[in-house]
């Protein structure tokens, strides 16, 4: 057990994540807890239709409102948007890990994978997407996830990986 913990601690991605969290925290100090844009309100308003009932909102994809509704189940009304931002920040850290894993699979070079992951993890435009009540964080996450799963499929074609690729593309359509 001790050996596994030491092996995990020695992984570069742990240090990359720590560095990115500190850099992101510094950047988050300069912005509000969450940012509402003119589109943000329409993602959570009562008039959003339900795709499960055959109702379609012509101006919104249904994925992000459902994302907010899932988070709403675990939140109270006062903390809803803060919790949405928290989940988006967690998804972004997962995105950084997926970038690292993808780069390791493609290049097999820890230095290149680490460098690219740090660049993605501290890029102000990507980091600031996390505080927006918009679909951008889910868009970035789903694109990186698709790249990762595609690289898995290229290395080892399997039916389950192909099915997951289709599910990710469906998720991308529903959220963007």
C-alpha positions as a Markdown table, in Angstrom:
| # | Residue | x | y | z |
|---|---|---|---|---|
| 1 | Unk | 0.0 | 0.0 | 0.0 |
| 2 | Unk | 2.8 | 2.4 | 0.9 |
| 3 | Unk | 4.5 | 1.6 | -2.4 |
| 4 | Unk | 1.4 | 2.5 | -4.4 |
| 5 | Unk | 1.0 | 5.8 | -2.5 |
| 6 | Unk | 4.7 | 6.6 | -3.2 |
| 7 | Unk | 4.3 | 5.7 | -6.8 |
| 8 | Unk | 1.2 | 8.0 | -7.2 |
| 9 | Unk | 3.1 | 10.9 | -5.4 |
| 10 | Unk | 5.9 | 10.6 | -7.9 |
| 11 | Unk | 3.7 | 11.0 | -10.9 |
| 12 | Unk | 4.2 | 14.4 | -12.7 |
| 13 | Unk | 0.4 | 14.9 | -13.1 |
| 14 | Unk | 0.1 | 15.4 | -9.3 |
| 15 | Unk | 2.6 | 18.3 | -9.3 |
| 16 | Unk | 1.0 | 19.7 | -12.5 |
| 17 | Unk | -2.4 | 19.7 | -10.8 |
| 18 | Unk | -1.0 | 21.4 | -7.7 |
| 19 | Unk | 0.7 | 24.1 | -9.8 |
| 20 | Unk | -2.4 | 24.6 | -11.9 |
| 21 | Unk | -4.7 | 24.8 | -8.8 |
| 22 | Unk | -2.5 | 27.5 | -7.3 |
| 23 | Unk | -2.2 | 29.4 | -10.6 |
| 24 | Unk | -6.0 | 29.2 | -11.1 |
| 25 | Unk | -6.7 | 30.3 | -7.5 |
| 26 | Unk | -4.6 | 33.5 | -8.2 |
| 27 | Unk | -6.6 | 34.1 | -11.3 |
| 28 | Unk | -9.9 | 33.5 | -9.6 |
| 29 | Unk | -9.0 | 36.2 | -7.1 |
| 30 | Unk | -9.5 | 38.7 | -9.9 |
| 31 | Unk | -13.0 | 37.7 | -10.9 |
| 32 | Unk | -16.4 | 37.4 | -9.2 |
| 33 | Unk | -17.5 | 34.0 | -7.8 |
| 34 | Unk | -19.5 | 33.5 | -10.9 |
| 35 | Unk | -20.3 | 35.6 | -14.0 |
| 36 | Unk | -23.7 | 35.9 | -15.4 |
| 37 | Unk | -23.9 | 36.8 | -19.1 |
| 38 | Unk | -27.1 | 37.7 | -21.0 |
| 39 | Unk | -27.4 | 34.0 | -22.0 |
| 40 | Unk | -26.8 | 32.6 | -18.5 |
| 41 | Unk | -30.2 | 33.3 | -17.1 |
| 42 | Unk | -32.0 | 31.5 | -19.9 |
| 43 | Unk | -30.2 | 28.3 | -18.9 |
| 44 | Unk | -32.0 | 28.1 | -15.6 |
| 45 | Unk | -35.2 | 29.9 | -16.1 |
| 46 | Unk | -38.5 | 28.1 | -15.5 |
| 47 | Unk | -39.6 | 28.3 | -19.1 |
| 48 | Unk | -36.9 | 25.9 | -20.3 |
| 49 | Unk | -38.6 | 23.0 | -22.1 |
| 50 | Unk | -38.0 | 19.3 | -21.4 |
| 51 | Unk | -36.5 | 17.3 | -24.3 |
| 52 | Unk | -37.8 | 14.2 | -22.5 |
| 53 | Unk | -41.4 | 15.4 | -23.0 |
| 54 | Unk | -40.8 | 16.3 | -26.7 |
| 55 | Unk | -40.5 | 20.0 | -26.0 |
| 56 | Unk | -37.7 | 22.0 | -27.6 |
| 57 | Unk | -36.4 | 25.4 | -26.8 |
| 58 | Unk | -35.3 | 26.9 | -30.1 |
| 59 | Unk | -32.6 | 29.0 | -28.5 |
| 60 | Unk | -31.0 | 26.6 | -26.1 |
| 61 | Unk | -29.4 | 23.2 | -26.3 |
| 62 | Unk | -30.9 | 21.0 | -23.5 |
| 63 | Unk | -27.7 | 19.6 | -22.1 |
| 64 | Unk | -26.6 | 22.6 | -20.0 |
| 65 | Unk | -30.0 | 23.2 | -18.4 |
| 66 | Unk | -30.0 | 19.6 | -17.3 |
| 67 | Unk | -26.5 | 19.9 | -16.0 |
| 68 | Unk | -27.7 | 22.8 | -13.8 |
| 69 | Unk | -30.8 | 20.8 | -12.8 |
| 70 | Unk | -28.6 | 17.9 | -11.6 |
| 71 | Unk | -26.5 | 20.2 | -9.6 |
| 72 | Unk | -29.6 | 21.9 | -8.2 |
| 73 | Unk | -30.7 | 18.6 | -6.8 |
| 74 | Unk | -27.6 | 18.7 | -4.5 |
| 75 | Unk | -27.7 | 22.4 | -3.8 |
| 76 | Unk | -30.0 | 25.0 | -2.2 |
| 77 | Unk | -31.1 | 28.0 | -4.2 |
| 78 | Unk | -28.7 | 30.3 | -2.6 |
| 79 | Unk | -25.6 | 28.3 | -3.6 |
| 80 | Unk | -26.7 | 26.9 | -6.9 |
| 81 | Unk | -24.5 | 29.0 | -9.2 |
| 82 | Unk | -21.5 | 28.7 | -6.8 |
| 83 | Unk | -22.0 | 24.9 | -6.9 |
| 84 | Unk | -22.2 | 25.0 | -10.8 |
| 85 | Unk | -18.9 | 26.9 | -10.9 |
| 86 | Unk | -17.4 | 24.4 | -8.4 |
| 87 | Unk | -18.4 | 21.4 | -10.6 |
| 88 | Unk | -17.1 | 23.2 | -13.7 |
| 89 | Unk | -13.7 | 23.8 | -11.9 |
| 90 | Unk | -13.5 | 20.1 | -11.0 |
| 91 | Unk | -14.3 | 19.2 | -14.6 |
| 92 | Unk | -11.5 | 21.5 | -15.8 |
| 93 | Unk | -9.0 | 19.7 | -13.5 |
| 94 | Unk | -10.2 | 16.4 | -15.0 |
| 95 | Unk | -9.7 | 18.0 | -18.4 |
| 96 | Unk | -6.0 | 18.8 | -17.5 |
| 97 | Unk | -5.6 | 15.2 | -16.4 |
| 98 | Unk | -7.1 | 14.0 | -19.7 |
| 99 | Unk | -4.7 | 16.3 | -21.6 |
| 100 | Unk | -1.8 | 14.8 | -19.8 |
| 101 | Unk | -2.9 | 11.2 | -20.4 |
| 102 | Unk | -3.6 | 11.9 | -24.1 |
| 103 | Unk | -0.2 | 13.6 | -24.6 |
| 104 | Unk | 1.5 | 10.6 | -22.8 |
| 105 | Unk | -0.3 | 8.2 | -25.1 |
| 106 | Unk | 0.6 | 10.2 | -28.2 |
| 107 | Unk | 4.1 | 11.4 | -27.5 |
| 108 | Unk | 5.2 | 9.0 | -24.7 |
| 109 | Unk | 7.3 | 11.9 | -23.4 |
| 110 | Unk | 6.6 | 13.2 | -19.8 |
| 111 | Unk | 8.2 | 16.5 | -20.5 |
| 112 | Unk | 6.0 | 17.3 | -23.5 |
| 113 | Unk | 2.9 | 16.0 | -21.7 |
| 114 | Unk | 3.7 | 18.0 | -18.6 |
| 115 | Unk | 4.4 | 21.2 | -20.6 |
| 116 | Unk | 1.2 | 20.9 | -22.6 |
| 117 | Unk | -0.9 | 20.1 | -19.5 |
| 118 | Unk | 0.5 | 23.1 | -17.7 |
| 119 | Unk | -0.2 | 25.4 | -20.6 |
| 120 | Unk | -3.8 | 24.1 | -20.8 |
| 121 | Unk | -4.2 | 24.3 | -17.0 |
| 122 | Unk | -3.1 | 27.9 | -16.6 |
| 123 | Unk | -4.5 | 29.4 | -19.9 |
| 124 | Unk | -6.5 | 32.4 | -18.7 |
| 125 | Unk | -9.2 | 32.0 | -21.3 |
| 126 | Unk | -9.8 | 28.4 | -20.5 |
| 127 | Unk | -9.6 | 29.0 | -16.7 |
| 128 | Unk | -12.1 | 31.9 | -16.8 |
| 129 | Unk | -14.6 | 29.7 | -18.7 |
| 130 | Unk | -15.1 | 27.9 | -15.3 |
| 131 | Unk | -16.7 | 30.9 | -13.7 |
| 132 | Unk | -19.1 | 31.6 | -16.5 |
| 133 | Unk | -22.6 | 30.2 | -16.3 |
| 134 | Unk | -22.4 | 29.0 | -19.9 |
| 135 | Unk | -21.6 | 25.8 | -21.8 |
| 136 | Unk | -17.9 | 26.6 | -22.4 |
| 137 | Unk | -16.4 | 24.4 | -19.7 |
| 138 | Unk | -18.5 | 21.5 | -20.7 |
| 139 | Unk | -17.5 | 22.1 | -24.3 |
| 140 | Unk | -13.8 | 22.1 | -23.5 |
| 141 | Unk | -14.2 | 19.0 | -21.3 |
| 142 | Unk | -16.1 | 17.1 | -24.0 |
| 143 | Unk | -13.6 | 18.0 | -26.7 |
| 144 | Unk | -10.7 | 16.8 | -24.7 |
| 145 | Unk | -12.6 | 13.7 | -23.6 |
| 146 | Unk | -13.3 | 12.9 | -27.2 |
| 147 | Unk | -9.7 | 13.4 | -28.2 |
| 148 | Unk | -8.6 | 11.1 | -25.3 |
| 149 | Unk | -11.2 | 8.4 | -26.2 |
| 150 | Unk | -10.3 | 8.6 | -29.9 |
| 151 | Unk | -6.6 | 8.1 | -29.0 |
| 152 | Unk | -7.6 | 5.1 | -27.0 |
| 153 | Unk | -9.6 | 3.8 | -29.9 |
| 154 | Unk | -6.7 | 4.3 | -32.4 |
| 155 | Unk | -4.3 | 2.4 | -30.1 |
| 156 | Unk | -6.7 | -0.4 | -29.4 |
| 157 | Unk | -9.9 | -0.5 | -31.4 |
| 158 | Unk | -12.8 | -2.0 | -29.4 |
| 159 | Unk | -16.5 | -1.8 | -29.7 |
| 160 | Unk | -17.0 | -0.3 | -26.2 |
| 161 | Unk | -14.6 | 2.6 | -27.1 |
| 162 | Unk | -16.5 | 3.2 | -30.3 |
| 163 | Unk | -19.8 | 3.3 | -28.4 |
| 164 | Unk | -18.3 | 5.7 | -25.8 |
| 165 | Unk | -17.1 | 7.9 | -28.7 |
| 166 | Unk | -20.7 | 8.1 | -30.0 |
| 167 | Unk | -22.0 | 8.9 | -26.5 |
| 168 | Unk | -19.5 | 11.7 | -26.2 |
| 169 | Unk | -20.5 | 13.2 | -29.5 |
| 170 | Unk | -24.1 | 13.0 | -28.5 |
| 171 | Unk | -23.2 | 14.8 | -25.2 |
| 172 | Unk | -21.3 | 17.5 | -27.3 |
| 173 | Unk | -24.4 | 18.0 | -29.5 |
| 174 | Unk | -26.6 | 18.3 | -26.4 |
| 175 | Unk | -24.4 | 20.8 | -24.7 |
| 176 | Unk | -23.2 | 23.0 | -27.5 |
